[in-house]
Amino acid sequence: MPAVYSMLVSLLDVAGHASSSLRFIRDSPETVWALASLSLFIDTFVYMLTVSMLPEILQDSMGAPESANGVVTAMFGVGAVLGCFVSGILSDRIRERRGLQMISSLIYSVSGIVFYFARHYYQILLFRLIDGIASGVACTLLYASIGDVYPANLLAFKVAIVYFCNNIAYTIGPICGQRLFDMAGVKGPAALVIALGLLKLVALFVFSNDSLAIRSAVRSRAYVSAADDSTFSKSHESVASMSIPRLLMQPPVIISTLSIVTSIGIQCMLEGLVPLHLVDKLNHDQDNGITFVILGLVFTIMVPIVGKATDSLIEWRGETMRYYAMMFGAAATVCSVLLMALANSYAVMMVGYAFFAVADLCMFIPAQSAYGDFVNGANTDSMARGYSISVFAWALGAISLPPIGTALYSRFGFSKP
């Protein structure tokens, strides 16, 4: 009996230690950051997983016209806008992040089920619409959660690492999707989408507390008061709420929104125009995707560097440096596009494109972190609303500028005014 008793005591000690460790993990801001990174990785991976195979499904299997591809993409945008605004307003109103993120995980799995049984064009449209809703909810709340628990001079680097995970998913998603499609048809990628949604659901349920609950604890910790950010800890609770229209009237939000629309819009526009320019002007028709591999590597390497540099500038000279960084990014973007337009060789063209990647990050990273800093500084209970605006800006840039760029290219070419 003494041996059994000792064993039971030991097991209880182990269980208590494990429970204490899990509680520490669940209440840690770093866990919020890690799960936000996982969430954006899954979001981008799910989207890119199906990009390469959709033309084959739509044109070869369903006999849909090529114009149907654009409609499918537009349905994702519609779903994302719907998801971001509904989740942003609802999350701030009911003061809940984690539960809505878990719902978005289930929505991913539902989209995978629709894709698994898709046999008709309207089912592909429904899949992309549901996927867009899940993406809008997830992206709004993952950024809002980071903004909840980190002060201004730490936000840019945290956002940069989250975006780093986005770049990884963007690179490997199409490759994995095509391999699965070749092995098992539509059911292969669809099953993975379902599994990823469930994985995110379990991770949130087991390892995470709600970021708003963690926020209250974070504000009382010593390292927050040492972060030299008085706006983060003005009071223990937010005192007011701003509507989305009122947020859009605030100069920091306006500037950041325009910066995101510009950076994402130009990036998406160049993704369509650069391959055309390489063939039309430089006679470079044997690319095999190497151009975008190089671009992806530059993004992946530079995003944490830009994030850390932004935080260091803010800590050194204050919040206004965030906007100087955006201005530098805008000016550098103009210079990089001019270099690409004047390039007379592939090497020079790629130098310009790599320079553009760095300039684009200098606009995007400070802008994406500015929403959280503004809401914390204004002491307003509108974090999710703020990041719903950023997700909308992302969608607006990705949808609106590429068609304009393509039309201008068709009429004037890449380098003519």
Short mmCIF file of C-alpha atoms in Angstrom, two decimals:
data_model
loop_
_atom_site.label_atom_id
_atom_site.label_comp_id
_atom_site.label_asym_id
_atom_site.label_seq_id
_atom_site.Cartn_x
_atom_site.Cartn_y
_atom_site.Cartn_z
CA MET A 1 0.00 0.00 0.00
CA PRO A 2 2.75 2.54 0.75
CA ALA A 3 4.16 1.92 -2.74
CA VAL A 4 0.73 2.50 -4.35
CA TYR A 5 0.23 5.63 -2.25
CA SER A 6 3.64 6.98 -3.29
CA MET A 7 2.83 6.29 -6.92
CA LEU A 8 -0.48 8.14 -6.66
CA VAL A 9 1.24 11.12 -5.00
CA SER A 10 3.85 11.17 -7.75
CA LEU A 11 1.18 11.06 -10.45
CA LEU A 12 -0.70 13.91 -8.77
CA ASP A 13 2.50 15.95 -8.58
CA VAL A 14 3.15 15.37 -12.29
CA ALA A 15 -0.45 16.27 -13.15
CA GLY A 16 -0.26 19.41 -11.01
CA HIS A 17 3.00 20.44 -12.64
CA ALA A 18 1.57 19.81 -16.11
CA SER A 19 -1.55 21.78 -15.21
CA SER A 20 0.57 24.67 -13.95
CA SER A 21 2.69 24.62 -17.12
CA LEU A 22 -0.39 24.55 -19.35
CA ARG A 23 -1.91 27.45 -17.41
CA PHE A 24 1.29 29.43 -17.94
CA ILE A 25 1.20 28.68 -21.68
CA ARG A 26 -2.48 29.60 -21.99
CA ASP A 27 -1.97 32.96 -20.23
CA SER A 28 1.18 33.95 -22.12
CA PRO A 29 1.22 36.73 -24.76
CA GLU A 30 3.79 34.67 -26.65
CA THR A 31 1.14 31.95 -27.08
CA VAL A 32 -1.22 34.50 -28.62
CA TRP A 33 1.59 35.50 -30.98
CA ALA A 34 2.42 31.88 -31.87
CA LEU A 35 -1.20 30.95 -32.53
CA ALA A 36 -1.69 34.10 -34.62
CA SER A 37 1.29 33.02 -36.73
CA LEU A 38 -0.18 29.52 -37.07
CA SER A 39 -3.56 31.00 -37.95
CA LEU A 40 -2.23 33.16 -40.78
CA PHE A 41 -0.10 30.28 -42.05
CA ILE A 42 -3.20 28.07 -42.23
CA ASP A 43 -5.26 30.84 -43.82
CA THR A 44 -2.74 31.50 -46.60
CA PHE A 45 -1.90 27.83 -47.04
CA VAL A 46 -5.58 26.90 -47.50
CA TYR A 47 -6.00 29.63 -50.11
CA MET A 48 -2.79 28.81 -52.01
CA LEU A 49 -3.37 25.07 -51.69
CA THR A 50 -6.17 25.28 -54.24
CA VAL A 51 -4.90 28.09 -56.51
CA SER A 52 -2.87 25.99 -58.92
CA MET A 53 -5.53 23.33 -59.45
CA LEU A 54 -8.62 25.52 -59.86
CA PRO A 55 -8.05 26.27 -63.58
CA GLU A 56 -7.75 22.54 -64.26
CA ILE A 57 -10.90 21.81 -62.25
CA LEU A 58 -12.94 24.63 -63.77
CA GLN A 59 -11.86 24.42 -67.41
CA ASP A 60 -10.99 20.73 -67.85
CA SER A 61 -13.44 19.02 -65.49
CA MET A 62 -16.36 21.44 -65.43
CA GLY A 63 -16.04 23.09 -68.82
CA ALA A 64 -16.28 26.60 -67.35
CA PRO A 65 -14.92 29.59 -69.34
CA GLU A 66 -11.65 31.21 -68.29
CA SER A 67 -13.59 34.25 -67.04
CA ALA A 68 -15.01 31.97 -64.33
CA ASN A 69 -11.60 31.99 -62.60
CA GLY A 70 -11.93 35.69 -61.89
CA VAL A 71 -15.43 35.22 -60.48
CA VAL A 72 -14.14 32.54 -58.11
CA THR A 73 -11.43 34.92 -56.87
CA ALA A 74 -14.00 37.69 -56.47
CA MET A 75 -16.18 35.40 -54.34
CA PHE A 76 -13.26 34.96 -51.94
CA GLY A 77 -12.96 38.74 -51.70
CA VAL A 78 -16.68 39.12 -51.02
CA GLY A 79 -16.51 36.52 -48.25
CA ALA A 80 -13.39 38.12 -46.72
CA VAL A 81 -15.01 41.57 -46.57
CA LEU A 82 -18.17 40.11 -45.04
CA GLY A 83 -16.20 38.09 -42.49
CA CYS A 84 -13.86 40.91 -41.44
CA PHE A 85 -16.54 43.51 -40.77
CA VAL A 86 -18.99 41.17 -39.04
CA SER A 87 -16.29 39.68 -36.81
CA GLY A 88 -14.71 43.06 -36.07
CA ILE A 89 -17.96 44.63 -34.90
CA LEU A 90 -19.16 41.51 -33.06
CA SER A 91 -15.85 40.80 -31.33
CA ASP A 92 -15.54 44.28 -29.86
CA ARG A 93 -19.21 44.31 -28.85
CA ILE A 94 -19.21 40.98 -27.00
CA ARG A 95 -15.53 41.27 -25.98
CA GLU A 96 -14.55 37.88 -27.30
CA ARG A 97 -11.68 36.87 -29.60
CA ARG A 98 -10.95 33.19 -28.97
CA GLY A 99 -14.50 31.88 -29.43
CA LEU A 100 -14.90 33.64 -32.79
CA GLN A 101 -11.51 32.36 -33.92
CA MET A 102 -12.64 28.83 -33.08
CA ILE A 103 -15.77 29.41 -35.15
CA SER A 104 -13.56 30.53 -38.07
CA SER A 105 -11.66 27.23 -37.71
CA LEU A 106 -14.91 25.32 -38.12
CA ILE A 107 -15.78 27.46 -41.14
CA TYR A 108 -12.48 26.41 -42.76
CA SER A 109 -13.46 22.77 -42.25
CA VAL A 110 -16.94 23.42 -43.67
CA SER A 111 -15.36 24.96 -46.77
CA GLY A 112 -13.19 21.85 -47.10
CA ILE A 113 -16.27 19.62 -46.91
CA VAL A 114 -17.95 21.67 -49.67
CA PHE A 115 -14.79 21.37 -51.79
CA TYR A 116 -14.56 17.63 -51.10
CA PHE A 117 -17.98 17.04 -52.67
CA ALA A 118 -17.74 19.76 -55.34
CA ARG A 119 -18.88 18.56 -58.76
CA HIS A 120 -20.34 21.76 -60.20
CA TYR A 121 -19.24 25.34 -60.74
CA TYR A 122 -21.62 26.80 -58.17
CA GLN A 123 -20.11 24.52 -55.53
CA ILE A 124 -16.63 25.93 -56.26
CA LEU A 125 -18.09 29.42 -55.87
CA LEU A 126 -19.63 28.40 -52.54
CA PHE A 127 -16.32 26.90 -51.40
CA ARG A 128 -14.44 30.12 -52.14
CA LEU A 129 -17.13 32.27 -50.50
CA ILE A 130 -17.03 30.21 -47.27
CA ASP A 131 -13.23 30.15 -47.34
CA GLY A 132 -13.27 33.94 -47.74
CA ILE A 133 -15.56 34.36 -44.72
CA ALA A 134 -13.25 32.19 -42.61
CA SER A 135 -10.25 34.18 -43.82
CA GLY A 136 -11.87 37.53 -43.04
CA VAL A 137 -12.73 36.43 -39.49
CA ALA A 138 -9.33 34.81 -38.87
CA CYS A 139 -7.19 37.67 -40.18
CA THR A 140 -9.16 40.34 -38.33
CA LEU A 141 -8.99 38.57 -34.98
CA LEU A 142 -5.44 37.27 -35.17
CA TYR A 143 -4.10 40.80 -35.63
CA ALA A 144 -6.52 42.16 -33.02
CA SER A 145 -5.27 39.55 -30.55
CA ILE A 146 -1.66 40.65 -31.04
CA GLY A 147 -2.68 44.28 -30.64
CA ASP A 148 -4.45 43.35 -27.39
CA VAL A 149 -1.34 42.06 -25.67
CA TYR A 150 1.66 44.00 -27.04
CA PRO A 151 2.61 47.70 -26.76
CA ALA A 152 3.57 49.99 -29.65
CA ASN A 153 7.33 49.42 -29.61
CA LEU A 154 6.89 45.63 -29.88
CA LEU A 155 4.02 45.41 -32.35
CA ALA A 156 5.88 45.76 -35.66
CA PHE A 157 8.22 42.81 -35.06
CA LYS A 158 5.34 40.60 -33.88
CA VAL A 159 3.31 41.50 -36.98
CA ALA A 160 6.39 40.91 -39.14
CA ILE A 161 6.86 37.35 -37.86
CA VAL A 162 3.17 36.62 -38.45
CA TYR A 163 3.63 37.90 -42.01
CA PHE A 164 6.76 35.74 -42.29
CA CYS A 165 4.53 32.69 -41.76
CA ASN A 166 2.23 34.04 -44.46
CA ASN A 167 5.16 34.11 -46.89
CA ILE A 168 6.12 30.52 -46.09
CA ALA A 169 2.56 29.34 -46.73
CA TYR A 170 2.38 31.41 -49.91
CA THR A 171 5.48 29.65 -51.23
CA ILE A 172 4.73 26.02 -50.36
CA GLY A 173 0.93 26.02 -50.64
CA PRO A 174 0.64 25.64 -54.43
CA ILE A 175 3.31 22.92 -54.51
CA CYS A 176 1.59 20.84 -51.82
CA GLY A 177 -1.82 21.39 -53.38
CA GLN A 178 -0.72 20.25 -56.82
CA ARG A 179 0.97 17.14 -55.41
CA LEU A 180 -2.15 16.17 -53.48
CA PHE A 181 -4.36 16.86 -56.48
CA ASP A 182 -2.18 14.67 -58.70
CA MET A 183 -2.36 11.83 -56.15
CA ALA A 184 -6.01 11.96 -55.03
CA GLY A 185 -7.84 14.53 -57.12
CA VAL A 186 -9.97 17.16 -55.38
CA LYS A 187 -10.42 14.96 -52.31
CA GLY A 188 -6.72 15.18 -51.36
CA PRO A 189 -6.48 18.97 -50.89
CA ALA A 190 -10.05 19.12 -49.53
CA ALA A 191 -9.24 16.61 -46.80
CA LEU A 192 -6.18 18.65 -45.83
CA VAL A 193 -8.30 21.82 -45.60
CA ILE A 194 -10.70 20.01 -43.25
CA ALA A 195 -7.80 18.73 -41.14
CA LEU A 196 -6.14 22.15 -40.89
CA GLY A 197 -9.37 23.74 -39.71
CA LEU A 198 -9.70 21.12 -36.99
CA LEU A 199 -6.01 21.48 -36.05
CA LYS A 200 -6.46 25.20 -35.50
CA LEU A 201 -9.63 24.57 -33.47
CA VAL A 202 -7.84 22.13 -31.15
CA ALA A 203 -4.80 24.41 -30.78
CA LEU A 204 -6.98 27.36 -29.77
CA PHE A 205 -9.06 25.24 -27.38
CA VAL A 206 -6.12 23.60 -25.62
CA PHE A 207 -3.34 26.19 -25.60
CA SER A 208 -4.95 29.63 -25.66
CA ASN A 209 -6.88 31.87 -23.34
CA ASP A 210 -8.79 34.83 -24.77
CA SER A 211 -6.42 37.67 -25.61
CA LEU A 212 -8.65 40.22 -23.86
CA ALA A 213 -8.28 38.22 -20.62
CA ILE A 214 -4.53 38.04 -21.13
CA ARG A 215 -4.48 41.78 -21.85
CA SER A 216 -5.61 42.61 -18.32
CA ALA A 217 -2.82 40.50 -16.83
CA VAL A 218 -0.21 41.83 -19.26
CA ARG A 219 -0.88 45.42 -18.27
CA SER A 220 0.05 44.68 -14.67
CA ARG A 221 3.33 42.93 -15.48
CA ALA A 222 6.63 44.66 -14.92
CA TYR A 223 7.94 44.22 -18.48
CA VAL A 224 5.01 46.17 -19.87
CA SER A 225 5.66 49.17 -17.65
CA ALA A 226 9.30 48.96 -18.71
CA ALA A 227 8.35 49.05 -22.39
CA ASP A 228 8.35 52.89 -22.35
CA ASP A 229 4.88 53.04 -23.84
CA SER A 230 2.62 55.03 -21.57
CA THR A 231 -0.36 54.78 -23.89
CA PHE A 232 -0.52 51.01 -23.44
CA SER A 233 -1.16 51.24 -19.73
CA LYS A 234 -3.11 54.48 -19.25
CA SER A 235 -5.89 52.60 -17.50
CA HIS A 236 -6.77 49.03 -16.78
CA GLU A 237 -9.81 48.97 -19.05
CA SER A 238 -10.72 50.70 -22.29
CA VAL A 239 -13.14 53.51 -21.71
CA ALA A 240 -14.98 53.98 -25.01
CA SER A 241 -15.74 52.41 -28.34
CA MET A 242 -15.38 53.81 -31.87
CA SER A 243 -17.53 52.78 -34.82
CA ILE A 244 -15.85 51.83 -38.09
CA PRO A 245 -16.87 55.12 -39.82
CA ARG A 246 -15.44 57.10 -36.89
CA LEU A 247 -12.22 55.07 -36.96
CA LEU A 248 -11.89 55.80 -40.68
CA MET A 249 -11.91 59.53 -39.85
CA GLN A 250 -8.81 59.25 -37.63
CA PRO A 251 -5.56 60.34 -39.40
CA PRO A 252 -3.45 57.32 -38.25
CA VAL A 253 -6.12 54.93 -39.54
CA ILE A 254 -6.52 56.81 -42.83
CA ILE A 255 -2.77 56.88 -43.46
CA SER A 256 -2.32 53.20 -42.57
CA THR A 257 -5.28 52.12 -44.70
CA LEU A 258 -3.98 54.00 -47.75
CA SER A 259 -0.54 52.51 -47.16
CA ILE A 260 -1.91 48.95 -47.08
CA VAL A 261 -4.10 49.47 -50.16
CA THR A 262 -1.07 50.84 -52.02
CA SER A 263 1.46 48.23 -50.92
CA ILE A 264 -0.76 45.18 -51.44
CA GLY A 265 -2.29 46.59 -54.62
CA ILE A 266 1.07 47.29 -56.28
CA GLN A 267 2.43 43.92 -55.15
CA CYS A 268 -0.54 42.06 -56.68
CA MET A 269 -0.42 44.22 -59.80
CA LEU A 270 3.26 43.46 -60.40
CA GLU A 271 2.66 39.73 -59.91
CA GLY A 272 0.59 39.84 -63.09
CA LEU A 273 2.65 42.37 -65.06
CA VAL A 274 6.23 41.26 -64.41
CA PRO A 275 5.92 37.93 -66.32
CA LEU A 276 4.43 39.83 -69.28
CA HIS A 277 7.20 42.44 -69.16
CA LEU A 278 9.91 39.77 -68.98
CA VAL A 279 8.63 38.21 -72.20
CA ASP A 280 7.66 41.38 -74.09
CA LYS A 281 10.75 43.52 -73.41
CA LEU A 282 13.49 41.19 -72.18
CA ASN A 283 12.58 38.04 -74.15
CA HIS A 284 12.86 36.03 -70.95
CA ASP A 285 10.32 33.27 -71.57
CA GLN A 286 12.03 30.38 -69.72
CA ASP A 287 11.45 31.59 -66.18
CA ASN A 288 9.87 28.45 -64.61
CA GLY A 289 8.77 30.51 -61.61
CA ILE A 290 12.30 31.49 -60.53
CA THR A 291 11.35 35.18 -60.51
CA PHE A 292 8.74 34.67 -57.81
CA VAL A 293 10.98 32.28 -55.89
CA ILE A 294 13.56 35.08 -55.68
CA LEU A 295 10.88 37.58 -54.67
CA GLY A 296 9.53 35.19 -52.02
CA LEU A 297 13.02 34.69 -50.57
CA VAL A 298 13.56 38.44 -50.29
CA PHE A 299 10.20 38.87 -48.57
CA THR A 300 10.91 35.99 -46.20
CA ILE A 301 14.41 37.19 -45.24
CA MET A 302 13.59 40.88 -44.93
CA VAL A 303 10.23 40.84 -43.15
CA PRO A 304 11.60 40.23 -39.61
CA ILE A 305 14.41 42.72 -40.25
CA VAL A 306 11.95 45.44 -41.29
CA GLY A 307 9.75 44.64 -38.29
CA LYS A 308 12.63 44.85 -35.83
CA ALA A 309 13.94 48.04 -37.42
CA THR A 310 10.50 49.66 -37.15
CA ASP A 311 10.23 48.80 -33.46
CA SER A 312 13.75 50.14 -32.84
CA LEU A 313 12.93 53.42 -34.60
CA ILE A 314 9.76 53.83 -32.53
CA GLU A 315 11.61 53.11 -29.29
CA TRP A 316 14.35 55.55 -30.30
CA ARG A 317 12.36 58.52 -31.61
CA GLY A 318 8.70 57.85 -30.84
CA GLU A 319 5.56 56.84 -32.70
CA THR A 320 5.98 59.37 -35.52
CA MET A 321 8.82 57.22 -36.90
CA ARG A 322 6.21 54.67 -37.97
CA TYR A 323 4.87 57.18 -40.49
CA TYR A 324 8.33 58.21 -41.66
CA ALA A 325 8.97 54.53 -42.37
CA MET A 326 5.80 54.42 -44.50
CA MET A 327 6.93 57.54 -46.38
CA PHE A 328 10.32 55.98 -47.02
CA GLY A 329 8.61 52.83 -48.29
CA ALA A 330 6.41 54.84 -50.67
CA ALA A 331 9.38 56.77 -52.09
CA ALA A 332 11.46 53.60 -52.39
CA THR A 333 8.58 51.86 -54.18
CA VAL A 334 8.53 54.60 -56.83
CA CYS A 335 12.29 54.28 -57.31
CA SER A 336 12.16 50.47 -57.54
CA VAL A 337 9.39 50.48 -60.14
CA LEU A 338 11.32 53.05 -62.19
CA LEU A 339 14.40 50.81 -62.03
CA MET A 340 12.32 47.85 -63.22
CA ALA A 341 10.87 49.92 -66.07
CA LEU A 342 14.30 51.09 -67.24
CA ALA A 343 16.02 47.70 -66.85
CA ASN A 344 17.58 46.31 -70.01
CA SER A 345 18.54 42.92 -68.56
CA TYR A 346 16.97 40.27 -66.37
CA ALA A 347 19.56 40.81 -63.63
CA VAL A 348 18.82 44.53 -63.33
CA MET A 349 15.11 43.77 -63.46
CA MET A 350 15.45 41.39 -60.52
CA VAL A 351 17.49 43.91 -58.53
CA GLY A 352 14.62 46.34 -58.97
CA TYR A 353 12.06 43.69 -58.02
CA ALA A 354 14.02 42.74 -54.89
CA PHE A 355 14.31 46.42 -53.97
CA PHE A 356 10.56 46.70 -54.44
CA ALA A 357 10.01 43.82 -51.98
CA VAL A 358 11.93 45.68 -49.26
CA ALA A 359 10.16 48.97 -50.04
CA ASP A 360 6.79 47.24 -49.96
CA LEU A 361 7.50 45.82 -46.51
CA CYS A 362 8.50 49.29 -45.28
CA MET A 363 4.99 50.46 -46.15
CA PHE A 364 3.06 47.40 -45.03
CA ILE A 365 4.63 46.37 -41.69
CA PRO A 366 4.45 49.80 -39.99
CA ALA A 367 0.92 50.32 -41.32
CA GLN A 368 -0.34 46.92 -40.16
CA SER A 369 0.96 47.50 -36.65
CA ALA A 370 -0.34 51.09 -36.51
CA TYR A 371 -3.97 50.05 -35.99
CA GLY A 372 -3.18 48.30 -32.72
CA ASP A 373 -1.04 51.17 -31.52
CA PHE A 374 -3.74 53.74 -32.31
CA VAL A 375 -6.46 51.78 -30.49
CA ASN A 376 -4.23 51.28 -27.44
CA GLY A 377 -3.20 54.92 -27.46
CA ALA A 378 -6.79 56.15 -27.79
CA ASN A 379 -7.79 53.77 -24.97
CA THR A 380 -10.80 52.66 -26.99
CA ASP A 381 -12.44 49.26 -27.15
CA SER A 382 -12.20 48.98 -30.95
CA MET A 383 -9.21 46.73 -31.68
CA ALA A 384 -11.11 44.22 -33.83
CA ARG A 385 -12.93 46.99 -35.69
CA GLY A 386 -9.58 48.58 -36.45
CA TYR A 387 -8.12 45.40 -37.87
CA SER A 388 -11.28 44.69 -39.85
CA ILE A 389 -10.44 47.92 -41.69
CA SER A 390 -6.91 46.65 -42.37
CA VAL A 391 -8.24 43.35 -43.79
CA PHE A 392 -10.67 45.31 -45.97
CA ALA A 393 -7.79 47.52 -47.17
CA TRP A 394 -5.81 44.38 -48.03
CA ALA A 395 -8.74 42.97 -50.04
CA LEU A 396 -9.42 46.32 -51.73
CA GLY A 397 -5.83 46.66 -52.90
CA ALA A 398 -5.65 43.06 -54.14
CA ILE A 399 -8.93 43.33 -56.05
CA SER A 400 -8.87 46.89 -57.43
CA LEU A 401 -5.33 47.70 -58.59
CA PRO A 402 -4.41 44.58 -60.66
CA PRO A 403 -7.18 45.12 -63.27
CA ILE A 404 -6.19 48.79 -63.56
CA GLY A 405 -2.55 47.85 -63.99
CA THR A 406 -3.34 45.23 -66.62
CA ALA A 407 -5.46 47.69 -68.60
CA LEU A 408 -2.70 50.32 -68.52
CA TYR A 409 -0.10 47.74 -69.52
CA SER A 410 -2.20 46.61 -72.49
CA ARG A 411 -2.47 50.20 -73.69
CA PHE A 412 0.91 51.72 -72.83
CA GLY A 413 3.29 48.92 -71.86
CA PHE A 414 5.25 48.76 -68.59
CA SER A 415 7.42 51.85 -68.88
CA LYS A 416 5.41 54.39 -70.86
CA PRO A 417 3.53 57.12 -68.96
#
